[in-house]
Coordinates of C-alpha atoms in Angstrom, one line a residue:
X30 CA 65.7 242.2 23.1
X31 CA 63.7 245.2 24.2
X32 CA 62.5 245.2 27.8
X33 CA 58.9 245.8 26.5
X34 CA 58.7 242.2 25.3
X35 CA 56.8 239.6 27.4
X36 CA 56.1 235.9 27.4
X37 CA 52.7 234.6 28.7
X38 CA 53.2 230.8 28.2
X39 CA 56.2 229.1 29.8
X40 CA 57.0 225.9 31.7
X41 CA 59.5 224.9 34.4
X42 CA 60.7 221.7 36.0
X43 CA 57.6 221.8 38.1
X44 CA 55.9 220.2 35.1
X45 CA 57.7 219.3 31.9
X46 CA 60.3 222.1 31.4
X47 CA 64.0 221.7 32.0
X48 CA 64.6 225.1 33.7
X49 CA 63.8 225.4 37.4
X50 CA 61.4 228.3 38.2
X51 CA 64.3 230.3 39.5
X52 CA 66.4 229.5 36.4
X53 CA 63.5 230.5 34.2
X54 CA 63.3 233.9 35.9
X55 CA 67.0 234.4 35.4
X56 CA 66.7 233.4 31.7
X57 CA 63.8 235.9 31.4
X58 CA 66.1 238.6 32.7
X59 CA 68.9 237.5 30.4
X60 CA 66.8 237.7 27.2
X61 CA 65.3 241.1 28.3
X62 CA 61.7 240.2 29.2
X63 CA 59.7 242.7 31.2
X64 CA 57.0 240.2 32.2
X65 CA 56.6 236.5 32.2
X66 CA 53.8 234.1 33.1
X67 CA 54.7 230.7 34.6
X68 CA 52.0 228.3 33.3
X69 CA 53.1 224.8 34.3
X70 CA 50.8 221.8 33.6
X71 CA 48.3 221.1 36.4
X72 CA 50.5 222.7 39.1
X73 CA 51.2 226.1 40.6
X74 CA 54.1 224.9 42.7
X75 CA 56.7 226.9 40.9
X76 CA 55.2 230.3 41.4
X77 CA 56.3 230.8 45.0
X78 CA 59.8 229.7 44.0
X79 CA 59.9 232.0 41.1
X80 CA 58.4 235.1 42.7
X81 CA 61.4 236.3 44.9
X82 CA 63.8 235.8 42.0
X83 CA 61.6 237.7 39.6
X84 CA 61.2 240.5 42.1
X85 CA 65.0 240.8 42.6
X86 CA 65.5 241.0 38.9
X87 CA 62.8 243.6 38.3
X88 CA 60.6 241.2 36.2
X89 CA 56.8 241.1 36.5
X90 CA 55.7 237.6 37.3
X91 CA 52.1 236.6 36.3
X92 CA 51.0 233.5 38.3
X93 CA 49.5 231.0 35.9
X94 CA 48.6 227.4 35.1
X95 CA 47.9 225.3 32.0
X96 CA 45.0 222.8 32.1
X97 CA 44.6 219.9 29.6
X98 CA 40.9 219.3 28.6
X99 CA 39.0 217.3 26.1
X100 CA 36.5 218.7 23.6
X101 CA 34.7 216.2 21.3
X102 CA 37.7 213.9 21.3
X103 CA 40.3 216.6 20.8
X104 CA 42.8 217.7 23.5
X105 CA 42.4 221.4 24.2
X106 CA 44.6 223.4 26.5
X107 CA 43.4 226.4 28.6
X108 CA 45.9 228.7 30.2
X109 CA 45.0 230.6 33.4
X110 CA 46.7 233.9 34.1
X111 CA 46.6 236.0 37.3
X112 CA 45.3 233.1 39.3
X113 CA 45.4 232.9 43.1
X114 CA 47.7 229.9 43.4
X115 CA 46.5 229.3 47.0
X116 CA 42.8 229.2 46.1
X117 CA 41.4 226.2 47.9
X118 CA 39.1 225.1 45.1
X119 CA 41.9 225.3 42.5
X120 CA 44.4 223.5 44.7
X121 CA 42.0 220.6 45.3
X122 CA 41.2 220.2 41.6
X123 CA 44.9 220.3 40.6
X124 CA 45.6 217.6 43.2
X125 CA 43.0 215.5 41.6
X126 CA 44.5 216.0 38.2
X127 CA 47.9 215.1 39.4
X128 CA 46.6 211.9 41.0
X129 CA 45.1 211.0 37.7
X130 CA 48.4 211.7 35.9
X131 CA 50.2 209.5 38.4
X132 CA 47.9 206.5 37.6
X133 CA 48.3 207.1 33.9
X134 CA 52.1 207.2 34.2
X135 CA 52.2 203.9 36.0
X136 CA 50.2 202.3 33.2
X137 CA 52.4 203.7 30.5
X138 CA 55.6 202.6 32.3
X139 CA 54.2 199.1 32.5
X140 CA 53.4 199.1 28.8
X141 CA 56.9 200.4 28.0
X142 CA 58.4 197.6 30.1
X143 CA 56.3 195.0 28.1
X144 CA 57.9 196.5 25.0
X145 CA 61.4 195.7 26.4
X146 CA 62.3 199.2 27.5
X147 CA 64.3 199.6 30.8
X148 CA 62.2 202.1 32.9
X149 CA 60.6 201.9 36.3
X150 CA 58.4 204.4 38.2
X151 CA 60.9 204.4 41.0
X152 CA 63.7 205.6 38.6
X153 CA 61.4 208.1 36.9
X154 CA 60.3 209.6 40.2
X155 CA 63.9 209.8 41.4
X156 CA 64.9 211.8 38.4
X157 CA 61.8 214.1 38.5
X158 CA 61.4 214.9 42.1
X159 CA 58.7 217.4 43.2
X160 CA 57.3 217.9 39.8
X161 CA 54.3 216.9 37.7
X162 CA 55.5 214.1 35.4
X163 CA 54.2 214.3 31.9
X164 CA 54.9 212.3 28.7
X165 CA 57.8 214.7 28.0
X166 CA 59.5 213.6 31.2
X167 CA 59.1 209.9 30.3
X168 CA 60.4 210.6 26.8
X169 CA 63.5 212.4 28.2
X170 CA 64.1 209.6 30.6
X171 CA 64.1 207.0 27.8
X172 CA 66.4 209.2 25.7
X173 CA 68.9 210.0 28.4
X174 CA 69.1 206.3 29.3
X175 CA 69.7 205.4 25.7
X176 CA 66.5 203.4 25.2
X177 CA 65.6 205.4 22.1
X178 CA 67.5 207.5 19.6
X179 CA 65.5 210.7 20.1
X180 CA 62.7 212.2 22.2
X181 CA 60.6 212.3 19.0
X182 CA 61.0 208.6 18.7
X183 CA 59.4 208.1 22.1
X184 CA 56.3 209.9 21.0
X185 CA 56.2 208.5 17.5
X186 CA 56.6 204.8 18.5
X187 CA 55.4 204.6 22.1
X188 CA 53.7 207.4 24.0
X189 CA 52.3 209.8 21.4
X190 CA 48.5 209.9 21.0
X191 CA 48.7 207.0 18.5
X192 CA 51.7 205.2 20.1
X193 CA 51.5 201.5 21.2
X194 CA 52.0 202.5 24.9
X195 CA 49.8 205.5 25.0
X196 CA 47.3 205.7 27.9
X197 CA 44.5 208.3 28.0
X198 CA 43.5 210.1 31.2
X199 CA 40.5 211.8 32.6
X200 CA 40.2 215.4 31.5
X201 CA 37.7 218.1 32.2
X202 CA 36.0 220.0 29.4
X203 CA 37.4 223.3 28.3
X204 CA 34.3 225.0 29.7
X205 CA 35.0 223.4 33.1
X206 CA 38.6 224.6 33.0
X207 CA 37.5 228.2 32.3
X208 CA 35.2 228.0 35.3
X209 CA 38.0 226.7 37.5
X210 CA 40.3 229.5 36.5
X211 CA 37.6 232.1 37.0
X212 CA 36.9 230.7 40.5
X213 CA 40.6 231.1 41.3
X214 CA 40.4 234.8 40.4
X215 CA 42.2 234.4 37.1
X216 CA 41.4 235.0 33.5
X217 CA 41.2 232.1 31.0
X218 CA 43.0 231.9 27.7
X219 CA 42.4 229.4 24.9
X220 CA 46.0 228.1 24.2
X221 CA 47.4 227.7 20.7
X222 CA 44.1 226.9 18.9
X223 CA 45.9 226.4 15.5
X224 CA 47.5 223.3 16.9
X225 CA 44.1 221.5 17.3
X226 CA 43.6 221.4 13.5
X227 CA 39.9 222.0 13.8
X228 CA 37.7 223.1 11.0
X229 CA 36.8 226.8 11.1
X230 CA 33.2 225.9 12.0
X231 CA 34.3 223.6 14.8
X232 CA 36.8 226.2 16.2
X233 CA 34.3 229.0 16.1
X234 CA 31.8 226.8 17.9
X235 CA 34.3 226.0 20.6
X236 CA 35.2 229.7 21.0
X237 CA 31.6 230.7 21.3
X238 CA 30.9 228.1 24.0
X239 CA 34.0 229.2 25.9
X240 CA 33.2 232.9 25.6
X241 CA 29.7 232.2 27.0
X242 CA 31.3 230.7 30.2
X243 CA 33.9 233.4 30.7
X244 CA 36.8 233.0 28.3
X245 CA 38.8 236.2 28.3
X246 CA 41.4 235.7 25.6
X247 CA 42.9 233.6 22.9
X248 CA 46.6 232.9 22.0
X249 CA 46.9 234.7 18.7
X250 CA 50.7 235.0 19.0
X251 CA 52.6 231.7 19.3
X252 CA 56.0 230.2 18.5
X253 CA 54.9 228.0 15.6
X254 CA 52.3 230.2 14.0
X255 CA 52.7 231.5 10.5
X256 CA 51.7 235.0 9.7
X257 CA 48.4 233.8 8.2
X258 CA 47.8 231.8 11.4
X259 CA 48.3 234.8 13.5
X260 CA 46.0 236.9 11.4
X261 CA 43.3 234.2 11.4
X262 CA 43.2 233.9 15.2
X263 CA 43.2 237.7 15.6
X264 CA 40.1 237.8 13.4
X265 CA 38.4 235.3 15.6
X266 CA 39.5 237.3 18.7
X267 CA 37.9 240.4 17.2
X268 CA 34.7 238.6 16.2
X269 CA 34.1 237.3 19.7
X270 CA 35.5 240.3 21.5
X271 CA 38.4 238.4 23.1
X272 CA 41.7 239.7 24.2
X273 CA 44.8 238.6 22.4
X274 CA 47.4 236.7 24.4
X275 CA 50.7 235.1 23.3
X276 CA 53.7 233.2 24.4
X277 CA 56.5 230.9 23.4
X278 CA 55.4 227.7 25.2
X279 CA 59.0 227.5 26.4
X280 CA 60.0 224.1 27.8
X281 CA 63.8 224.4 27.7
X282 CA 65.6 221.3 26.3
X283 CA 62.3 219.4 26.0
X284 CA 61.4 221.8 23.1
X285 CA 64.9 222.8 22.0
X286 CA 63.8 224.8 18.9
X287 CA 61.7 227.2 21.0
X288 CA 63.5 230.0 22.9
X289 CA 62.1 232.1 25.7
X290 CA 60.6 235.3 24.4
X291 CA 61.4 234.8 20.8
X292 CA 60.0 231.3 20.2
X293 CA 61.3 230.0 16.8
X294 CA 62.9 233.4 16.2
X295 CA 60.0 235.6 15.1
X296 CA 57.8 235.7 18.2
X297 CA 57.0 239.2 19.4
X298 CA 54.5 239.7 22.3
X299 CA 54.5 243.4 23.3
X300 CA 53.7 244.6 26.8
X301 CA 50.5 246.2 25.5
X302 CA 49.0 242.7 25.3
X303 CA 49.4 242.4 29.1
X304 CA 48.0 245.8 29.7
X305 CA 44.8 244.9 27.8
X306 CA 44.4 241.6 29.7
X307 CA 44.8 243.5 33.0
X308 CA 41.7 245.5 32.2
X309 CA 39.6 242.3 32.5
X310 CA 40.8 241.4 36.0

């Protein structure tokens, strides 16, 4: 892979990836990335761990975060890039989000136990120390302890949005997430909008609202996009004068078909994307 290639959406073991922040930087070097954003869910804890390794490998590390929000009943993700991970306001909000996740996880584990599955919070925490536990961590635990046949089964039967053990959690609006990221000195990106399966009218409405409160970019390049998906989002970006962003949404073995930098095999995010984003800092 050429060294001009970048990846602006990745996850480590600090949230629901399977590579530690340090391992993720070494993988970035192995596949030839020139820059990478670490965008774990609701935590910036991996950035300080990744930074010295990235520096030693000559890789540009963009500090980031991914926030889960709700818009009219639909889960929408906002990625923050170039954030100050030590910003007091952001750290306080992320701590609140993690506390909410913890309460939700306890309720889902209790529901899973009632379904006859062998899982406890003590065991789950022991196998996921110092990280934000998400549904992906719960699914992997069940799979590795032979409670289910596949990680997909965990979501389909139990903890997916329509699963019998699913528990919702408090989420901010996408507009509030954009504001949080801006207050932390970062730029806000609407993550993988194609995945929300919104009508064109509804998506345009959301983008307009977000643009009005400071949205900088939109993920027009993403692992699972078709060519027509990419063209569609690029047209929206042009209409609303938004920057283009892109990334693999790499999670390691938790999304085994997605590789760092290349996604499902055809992902290509050039360094010029990062250069354009930097103009808006």
